[in-house]
JSON list of C-alpha atoms and ligand atoms in Angstrom, two decimals:
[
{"chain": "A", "resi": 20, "resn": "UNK", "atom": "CA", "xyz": [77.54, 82.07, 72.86]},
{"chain": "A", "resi": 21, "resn": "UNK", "atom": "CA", "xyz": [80.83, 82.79, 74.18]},
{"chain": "A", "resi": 22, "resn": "UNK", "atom": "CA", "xyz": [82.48, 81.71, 77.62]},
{"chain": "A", "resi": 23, "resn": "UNK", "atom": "CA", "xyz": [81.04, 84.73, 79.30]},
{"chain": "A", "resi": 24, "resn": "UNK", "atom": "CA", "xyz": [77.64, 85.69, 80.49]},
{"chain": "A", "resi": 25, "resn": "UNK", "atom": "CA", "xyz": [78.00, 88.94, 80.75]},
{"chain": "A", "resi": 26, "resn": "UNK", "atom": "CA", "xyz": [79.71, 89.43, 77.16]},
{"chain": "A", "resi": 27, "resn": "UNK", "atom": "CA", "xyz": [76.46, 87.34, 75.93]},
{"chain": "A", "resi": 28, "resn": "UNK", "atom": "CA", "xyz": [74.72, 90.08, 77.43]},
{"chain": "A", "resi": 29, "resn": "UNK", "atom": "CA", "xyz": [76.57, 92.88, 75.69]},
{"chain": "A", "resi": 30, "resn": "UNK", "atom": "CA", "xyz": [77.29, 91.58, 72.36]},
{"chain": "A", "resi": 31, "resn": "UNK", "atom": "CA", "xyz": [73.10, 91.76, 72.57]},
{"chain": "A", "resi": 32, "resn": "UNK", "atom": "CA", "xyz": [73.52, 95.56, 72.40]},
{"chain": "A", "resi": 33, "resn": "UNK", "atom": "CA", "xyz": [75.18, 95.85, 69.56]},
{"chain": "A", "resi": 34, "resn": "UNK", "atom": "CA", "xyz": [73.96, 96.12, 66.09]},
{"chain": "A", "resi": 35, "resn": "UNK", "atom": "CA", "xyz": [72.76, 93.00, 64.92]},
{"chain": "A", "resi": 36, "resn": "UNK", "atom": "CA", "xyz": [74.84, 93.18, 61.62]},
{"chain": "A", "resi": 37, "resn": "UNK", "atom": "CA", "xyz": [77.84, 93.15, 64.35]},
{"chain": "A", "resi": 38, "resn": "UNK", "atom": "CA", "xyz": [76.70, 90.35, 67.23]},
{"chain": "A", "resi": 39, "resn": "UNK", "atom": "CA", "xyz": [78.07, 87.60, 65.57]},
{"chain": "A", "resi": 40, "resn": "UNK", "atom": "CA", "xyz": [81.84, 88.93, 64.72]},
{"chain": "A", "resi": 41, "resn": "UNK", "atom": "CA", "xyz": [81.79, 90.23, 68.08]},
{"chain": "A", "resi": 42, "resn": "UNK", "atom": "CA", "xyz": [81.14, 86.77, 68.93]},
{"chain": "A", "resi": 43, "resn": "UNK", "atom": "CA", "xyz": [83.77, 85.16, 66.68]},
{"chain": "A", "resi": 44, "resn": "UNK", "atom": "CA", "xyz": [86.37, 87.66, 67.86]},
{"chain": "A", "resi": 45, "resn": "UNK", "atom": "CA", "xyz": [85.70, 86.62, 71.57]},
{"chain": "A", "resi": 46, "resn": "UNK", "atom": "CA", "xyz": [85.87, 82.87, 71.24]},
{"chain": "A", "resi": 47, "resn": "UNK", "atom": "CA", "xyz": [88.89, 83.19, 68.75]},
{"chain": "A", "resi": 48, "resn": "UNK", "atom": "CA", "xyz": [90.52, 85.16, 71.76]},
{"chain": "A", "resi": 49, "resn": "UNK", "atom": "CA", "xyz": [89.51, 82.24, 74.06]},
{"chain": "A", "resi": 50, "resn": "UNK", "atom": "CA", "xyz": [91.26, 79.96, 71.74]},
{"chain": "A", "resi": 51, "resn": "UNK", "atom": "CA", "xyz": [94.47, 81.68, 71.93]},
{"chain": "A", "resi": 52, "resn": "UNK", "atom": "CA", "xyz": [93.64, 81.42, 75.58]},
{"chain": "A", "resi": 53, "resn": "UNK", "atom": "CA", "xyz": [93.02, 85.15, 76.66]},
{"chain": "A", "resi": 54, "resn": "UNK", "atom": "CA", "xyz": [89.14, 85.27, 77.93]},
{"chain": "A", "resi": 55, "resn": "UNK", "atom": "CA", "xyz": [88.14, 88.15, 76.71]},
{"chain": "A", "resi": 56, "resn": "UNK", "atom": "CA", "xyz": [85.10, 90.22, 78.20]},
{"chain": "A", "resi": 57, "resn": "UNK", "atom": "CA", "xyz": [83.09, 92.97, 76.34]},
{"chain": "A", "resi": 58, "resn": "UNK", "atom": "CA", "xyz": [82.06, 95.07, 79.40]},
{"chain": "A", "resi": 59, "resn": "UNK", "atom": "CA", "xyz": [80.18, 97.32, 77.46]},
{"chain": "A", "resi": 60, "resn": "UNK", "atom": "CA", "xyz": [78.50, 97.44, 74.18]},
{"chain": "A", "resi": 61, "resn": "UNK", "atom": "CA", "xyz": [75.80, 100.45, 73.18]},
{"chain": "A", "resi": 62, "resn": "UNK", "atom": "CA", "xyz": [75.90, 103.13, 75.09]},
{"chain": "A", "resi": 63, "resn": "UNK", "atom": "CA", "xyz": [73.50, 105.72, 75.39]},
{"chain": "A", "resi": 64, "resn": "UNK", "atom": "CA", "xyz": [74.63, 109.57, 74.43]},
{"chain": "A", "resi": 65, "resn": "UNK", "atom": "CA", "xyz": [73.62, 110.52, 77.89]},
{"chain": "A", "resi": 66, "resn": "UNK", "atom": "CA", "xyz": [76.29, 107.80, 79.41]},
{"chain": "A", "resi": 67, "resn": "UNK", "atom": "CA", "xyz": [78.67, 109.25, 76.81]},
{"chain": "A", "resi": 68, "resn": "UNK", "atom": "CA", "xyz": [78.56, 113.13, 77.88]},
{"chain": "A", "resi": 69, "resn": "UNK", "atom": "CA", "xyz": [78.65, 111.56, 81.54]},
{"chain": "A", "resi": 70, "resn": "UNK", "atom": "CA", "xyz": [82.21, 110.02, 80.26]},
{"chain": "A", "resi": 71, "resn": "UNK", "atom": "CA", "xyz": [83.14, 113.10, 78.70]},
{"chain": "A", "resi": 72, "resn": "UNK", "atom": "CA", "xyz": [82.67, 114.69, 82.18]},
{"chain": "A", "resi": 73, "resn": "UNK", "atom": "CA", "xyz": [85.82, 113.23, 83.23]},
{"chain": "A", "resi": 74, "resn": "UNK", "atom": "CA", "xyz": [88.76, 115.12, 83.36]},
{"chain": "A", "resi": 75, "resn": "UNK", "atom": "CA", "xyz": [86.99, 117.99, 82.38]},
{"chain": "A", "resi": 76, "resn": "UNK", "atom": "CA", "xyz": [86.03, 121.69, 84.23]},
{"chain": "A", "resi": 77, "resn": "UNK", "atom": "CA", "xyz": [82.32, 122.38, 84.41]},
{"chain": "A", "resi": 78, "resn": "UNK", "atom": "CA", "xyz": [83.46, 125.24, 82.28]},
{"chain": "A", "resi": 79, "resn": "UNK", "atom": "CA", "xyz": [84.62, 123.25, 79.72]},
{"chain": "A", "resi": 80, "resn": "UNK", "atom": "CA", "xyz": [81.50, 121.62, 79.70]},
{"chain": "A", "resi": 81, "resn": "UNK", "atom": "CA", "xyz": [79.55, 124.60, 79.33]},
{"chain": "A", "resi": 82, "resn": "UNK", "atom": "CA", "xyz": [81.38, 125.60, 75.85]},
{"chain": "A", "resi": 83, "resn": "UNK", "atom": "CA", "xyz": [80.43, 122.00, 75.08]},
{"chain": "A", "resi": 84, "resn": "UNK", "atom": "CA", "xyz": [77.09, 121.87, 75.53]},
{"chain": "A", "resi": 85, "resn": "UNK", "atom": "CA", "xyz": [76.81, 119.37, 78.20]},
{"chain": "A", "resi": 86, "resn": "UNK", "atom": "CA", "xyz": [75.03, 119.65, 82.03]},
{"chain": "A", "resi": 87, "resn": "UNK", "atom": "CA", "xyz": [77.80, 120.84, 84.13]},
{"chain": "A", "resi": 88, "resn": "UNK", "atom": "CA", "xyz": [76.82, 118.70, 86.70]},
{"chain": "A", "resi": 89, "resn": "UNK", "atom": "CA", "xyz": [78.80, 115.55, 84.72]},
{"chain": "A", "resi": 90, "resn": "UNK", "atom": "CA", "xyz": [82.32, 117.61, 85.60]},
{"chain": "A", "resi": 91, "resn": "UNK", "atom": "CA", "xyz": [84.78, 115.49, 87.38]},
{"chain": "A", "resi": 92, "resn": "UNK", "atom": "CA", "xyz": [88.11, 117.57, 86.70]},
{"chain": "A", "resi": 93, "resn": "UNK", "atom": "CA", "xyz": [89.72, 115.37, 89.12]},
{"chain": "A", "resi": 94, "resn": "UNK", "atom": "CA", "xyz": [89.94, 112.60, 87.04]},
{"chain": "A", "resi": 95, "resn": "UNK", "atom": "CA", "xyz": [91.95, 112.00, 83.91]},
{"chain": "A", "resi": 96, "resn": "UNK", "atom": "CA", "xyz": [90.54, 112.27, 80.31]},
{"chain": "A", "resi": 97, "resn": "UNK", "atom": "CA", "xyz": [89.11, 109.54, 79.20]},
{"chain": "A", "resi": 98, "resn": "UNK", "atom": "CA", "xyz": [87.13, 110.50, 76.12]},
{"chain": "A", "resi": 99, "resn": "UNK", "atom": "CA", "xyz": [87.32, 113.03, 73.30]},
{"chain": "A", "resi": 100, "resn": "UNK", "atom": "CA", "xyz": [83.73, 112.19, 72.12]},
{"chain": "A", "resi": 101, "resn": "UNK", "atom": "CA", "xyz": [81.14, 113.83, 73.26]},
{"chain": "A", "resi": 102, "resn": "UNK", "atom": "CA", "xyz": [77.45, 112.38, 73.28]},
{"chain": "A", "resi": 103, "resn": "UNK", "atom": "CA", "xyz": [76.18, 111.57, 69.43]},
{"chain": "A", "resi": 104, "resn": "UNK", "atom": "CA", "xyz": [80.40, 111.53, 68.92]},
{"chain": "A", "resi": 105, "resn": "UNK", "atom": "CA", "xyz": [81.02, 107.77, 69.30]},
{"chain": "A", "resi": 106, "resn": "UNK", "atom": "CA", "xyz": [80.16, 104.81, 67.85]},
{"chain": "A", "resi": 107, "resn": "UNK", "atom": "CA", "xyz": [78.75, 103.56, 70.96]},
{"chain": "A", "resi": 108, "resn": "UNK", "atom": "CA", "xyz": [75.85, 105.21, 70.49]},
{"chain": "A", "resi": 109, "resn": "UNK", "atom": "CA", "xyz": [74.80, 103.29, 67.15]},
{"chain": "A", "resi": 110, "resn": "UNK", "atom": "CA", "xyz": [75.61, 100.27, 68.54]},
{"chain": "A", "resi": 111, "resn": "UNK", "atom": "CA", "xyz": [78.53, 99.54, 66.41]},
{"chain": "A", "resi": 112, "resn": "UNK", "atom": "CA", "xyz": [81.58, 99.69, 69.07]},
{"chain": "A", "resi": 113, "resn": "UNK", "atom": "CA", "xyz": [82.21, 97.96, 72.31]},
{"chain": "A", "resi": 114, "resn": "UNK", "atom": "CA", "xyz": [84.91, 97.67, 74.65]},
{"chain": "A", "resi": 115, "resn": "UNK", "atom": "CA", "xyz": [86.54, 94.73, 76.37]},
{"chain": "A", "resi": 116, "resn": "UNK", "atom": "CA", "xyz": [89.01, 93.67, 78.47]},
{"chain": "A", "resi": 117, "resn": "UNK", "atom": "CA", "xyz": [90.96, 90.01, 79.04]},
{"chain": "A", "resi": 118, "resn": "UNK", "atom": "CA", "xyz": [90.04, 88.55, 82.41]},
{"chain": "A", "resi": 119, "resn": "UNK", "atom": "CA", "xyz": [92.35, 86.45, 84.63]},
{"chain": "A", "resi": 120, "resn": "UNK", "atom": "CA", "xyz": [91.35, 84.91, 87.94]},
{"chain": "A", "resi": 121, "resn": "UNK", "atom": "CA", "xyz": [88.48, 87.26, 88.29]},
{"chain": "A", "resi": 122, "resn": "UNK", "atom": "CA", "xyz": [90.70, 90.42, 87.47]},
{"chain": "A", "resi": 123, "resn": "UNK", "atom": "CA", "xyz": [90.65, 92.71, 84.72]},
{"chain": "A", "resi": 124, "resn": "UNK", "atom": "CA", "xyz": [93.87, 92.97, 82.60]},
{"chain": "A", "resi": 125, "resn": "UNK", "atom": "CA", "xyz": [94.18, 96.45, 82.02]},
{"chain": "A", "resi": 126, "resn": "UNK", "atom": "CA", "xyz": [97.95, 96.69, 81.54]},
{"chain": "A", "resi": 127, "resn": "UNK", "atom": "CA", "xyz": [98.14, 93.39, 79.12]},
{"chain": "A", "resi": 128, "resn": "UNK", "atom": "CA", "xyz": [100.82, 92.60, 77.00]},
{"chain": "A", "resi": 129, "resn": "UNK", "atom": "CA", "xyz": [98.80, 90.23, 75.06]},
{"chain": "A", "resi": 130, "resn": "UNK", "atom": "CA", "xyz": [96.75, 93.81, 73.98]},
{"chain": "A", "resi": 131, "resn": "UNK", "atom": "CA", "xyz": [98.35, 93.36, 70.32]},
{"chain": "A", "resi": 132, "resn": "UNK", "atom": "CA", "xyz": [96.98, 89.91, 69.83]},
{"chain": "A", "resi": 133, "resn": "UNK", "atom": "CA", "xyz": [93.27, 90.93, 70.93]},
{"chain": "A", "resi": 134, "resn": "UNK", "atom": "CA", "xyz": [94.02, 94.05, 68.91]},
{"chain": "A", "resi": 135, "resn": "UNK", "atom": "CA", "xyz": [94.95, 91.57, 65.82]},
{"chain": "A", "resi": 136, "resn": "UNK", "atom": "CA", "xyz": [92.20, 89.12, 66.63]},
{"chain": "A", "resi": 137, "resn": "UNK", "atom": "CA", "xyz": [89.88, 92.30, 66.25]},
{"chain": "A", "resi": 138, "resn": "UNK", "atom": "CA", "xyz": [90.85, 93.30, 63.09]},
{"chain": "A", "resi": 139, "resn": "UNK", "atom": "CA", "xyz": [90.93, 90.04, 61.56]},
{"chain": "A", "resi": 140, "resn": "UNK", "atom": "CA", "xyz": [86.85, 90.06, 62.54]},
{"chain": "A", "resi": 141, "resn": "UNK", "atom": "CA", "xyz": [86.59, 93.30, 60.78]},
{"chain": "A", "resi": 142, "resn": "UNK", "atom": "CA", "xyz": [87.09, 95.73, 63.92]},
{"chain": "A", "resi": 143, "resn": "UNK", "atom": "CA", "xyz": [88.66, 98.89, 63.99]},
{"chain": "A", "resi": 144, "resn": "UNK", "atom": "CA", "xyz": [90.84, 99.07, 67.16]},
{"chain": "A", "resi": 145, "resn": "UNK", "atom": "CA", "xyz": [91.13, 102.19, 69.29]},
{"chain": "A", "resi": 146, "resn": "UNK", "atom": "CA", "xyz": [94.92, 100.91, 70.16]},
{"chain": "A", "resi": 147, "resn": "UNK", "atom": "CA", "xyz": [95.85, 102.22, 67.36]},
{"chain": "A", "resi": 148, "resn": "UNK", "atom": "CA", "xyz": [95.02, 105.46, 67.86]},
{"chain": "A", "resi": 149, "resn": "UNK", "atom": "CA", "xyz": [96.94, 108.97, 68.80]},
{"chain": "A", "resi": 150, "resn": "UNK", "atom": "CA", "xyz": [94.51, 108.53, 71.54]},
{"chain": "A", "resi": 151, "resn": "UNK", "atom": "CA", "xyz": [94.62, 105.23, 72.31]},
{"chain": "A", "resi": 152, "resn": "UNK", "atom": "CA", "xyz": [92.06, 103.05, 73.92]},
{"chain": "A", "resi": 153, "resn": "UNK", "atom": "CA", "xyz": [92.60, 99.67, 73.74]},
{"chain": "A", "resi": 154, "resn": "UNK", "atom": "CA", "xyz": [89.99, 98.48, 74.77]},
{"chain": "A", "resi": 155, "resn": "UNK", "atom": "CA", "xyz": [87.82, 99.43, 72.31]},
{"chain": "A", "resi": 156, "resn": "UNK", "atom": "CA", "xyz": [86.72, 97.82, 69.05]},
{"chain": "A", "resi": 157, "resn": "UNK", "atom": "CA", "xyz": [84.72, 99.50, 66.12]},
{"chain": "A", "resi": 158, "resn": "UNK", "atom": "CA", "xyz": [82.87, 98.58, 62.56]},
{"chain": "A", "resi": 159, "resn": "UNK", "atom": "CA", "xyz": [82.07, 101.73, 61.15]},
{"chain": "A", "resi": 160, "resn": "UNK", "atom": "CA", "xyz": [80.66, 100.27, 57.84]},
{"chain": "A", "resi": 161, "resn": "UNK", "atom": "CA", "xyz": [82.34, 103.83, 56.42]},
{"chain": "A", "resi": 162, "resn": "UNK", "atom": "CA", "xyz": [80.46, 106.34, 58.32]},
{"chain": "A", "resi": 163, "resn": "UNK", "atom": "CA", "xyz": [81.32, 108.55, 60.47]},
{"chain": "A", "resi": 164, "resn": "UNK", "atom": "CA", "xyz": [79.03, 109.73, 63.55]},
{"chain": "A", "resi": 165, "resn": "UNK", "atom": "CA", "xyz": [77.56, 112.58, 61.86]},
{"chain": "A", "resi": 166, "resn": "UNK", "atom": "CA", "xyz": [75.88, 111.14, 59.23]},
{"chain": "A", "resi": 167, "resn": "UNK", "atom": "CA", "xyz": [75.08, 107.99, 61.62]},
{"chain": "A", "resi": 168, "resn": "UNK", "atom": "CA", "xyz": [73.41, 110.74, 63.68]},
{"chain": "A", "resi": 169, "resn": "UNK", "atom": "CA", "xyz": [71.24, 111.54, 60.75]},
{"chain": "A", "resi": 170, "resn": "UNK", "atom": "CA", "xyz": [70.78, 108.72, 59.73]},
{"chain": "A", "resi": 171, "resn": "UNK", "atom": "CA", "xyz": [69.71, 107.41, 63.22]},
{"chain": "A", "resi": 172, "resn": "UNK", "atom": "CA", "xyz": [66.97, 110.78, 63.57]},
{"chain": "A", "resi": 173, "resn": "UNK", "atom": "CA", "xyz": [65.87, 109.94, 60.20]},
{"chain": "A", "resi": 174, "resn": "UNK", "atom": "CA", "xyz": [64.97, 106.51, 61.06]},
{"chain": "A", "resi": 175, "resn": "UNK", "atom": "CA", "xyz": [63.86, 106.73, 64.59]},
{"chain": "A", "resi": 176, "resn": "UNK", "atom": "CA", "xyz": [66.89, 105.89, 66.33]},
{"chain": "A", "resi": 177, "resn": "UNK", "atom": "CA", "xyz": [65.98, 102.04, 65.36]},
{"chain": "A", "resi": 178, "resn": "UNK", "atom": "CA", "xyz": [69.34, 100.19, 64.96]},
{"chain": "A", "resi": 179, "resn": "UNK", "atom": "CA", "xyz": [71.04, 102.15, 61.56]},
{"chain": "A", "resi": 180, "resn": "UNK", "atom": "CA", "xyz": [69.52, 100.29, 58.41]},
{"chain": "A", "resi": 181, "resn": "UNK", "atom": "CA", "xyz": [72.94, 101.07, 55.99]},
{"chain": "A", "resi": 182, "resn": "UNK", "atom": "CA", "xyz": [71.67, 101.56, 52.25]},
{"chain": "A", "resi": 183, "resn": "UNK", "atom": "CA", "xyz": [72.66, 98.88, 50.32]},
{"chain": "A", "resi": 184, "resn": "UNK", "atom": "CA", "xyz": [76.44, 99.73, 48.33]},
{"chain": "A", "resi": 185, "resn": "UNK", "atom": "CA", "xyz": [75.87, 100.11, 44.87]},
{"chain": "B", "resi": 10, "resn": "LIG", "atom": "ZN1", "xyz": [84.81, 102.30, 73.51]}
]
């Protein structure tokens, strides 16, 4: 349990081998007193292409592979993974953001400490990326999204069952 419902509800997306760092990481946040709220957990590689829409020509879509109807050129970039791209879609990433009087921090200078509280719980953070995007949080358990996607067809797209490390 954390401070926050709808972070409850979230961290119950994710993988199960992930809920309860996810957990730890937002009520070691609290503790440094930044509330912390995952806003989104698993998402769906429908949701994703949807995401990749933005900032995009329907074009550019097209050479994708992805229904043209998700452009939004108007819009700035916000992705560079397309659907089956992100870890999102196995369950294994979220994003948050810290809340203050009912408003979401986006431009946070305590973005290094959440950042540092993440990767003490194991996360991979996206600020630290080229690309950043800082408000997202990763465990890839040393896969990357290709062979999750096979992995996930092979075992009908149940939450990823990772062979044991010999
Ligand atoms: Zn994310």
């Amino acid at each position: 349990m954390t401070w926050d419902k709808v972070t409850d509800r979230n961290i119950l997306t994710l993988h199960p081998l992930i809920r309860s760092s996810a957990e730890d990481f937002v009520n070691e946040c609290q503790r440094e007193g930044m509330y912390v709220r995952i806003y989104q957990g698993y998402r769906p590689s429908n949701m994703q292409n949807i995401i990749y829409g933005e900032g995009r020509t329907k074009k550019e879509l097209k050479e994708a592979g992805i229904d043209e109807s998700y452009s939004r050129p108007n819009i700035p970039i916000k992705t560079k993974a397309k659907g089956g791209e992100s870890y999102h879609n196995y369950n294994l990433a979220f994003d948050c953001v810290e809340i203050k009087r009912n408003m979401a921090l986006w431009n946070n200078d305590n973005w290094n400490n959440i950042g540092r509280i993440g990767a003490e719980n194991g996360f991979e953070w996206g600020g630290g990326w080229n690309f950043k995007d800082k408000p997202h949080f990763q465990k890839t358990f040393g896969y990357n999204c290709k062979q999750l996607l096979a992995m996930a067809k092979n075992q009908n797209w149940d939450y990823i069952k990772f062979p044991q490390k010999k």
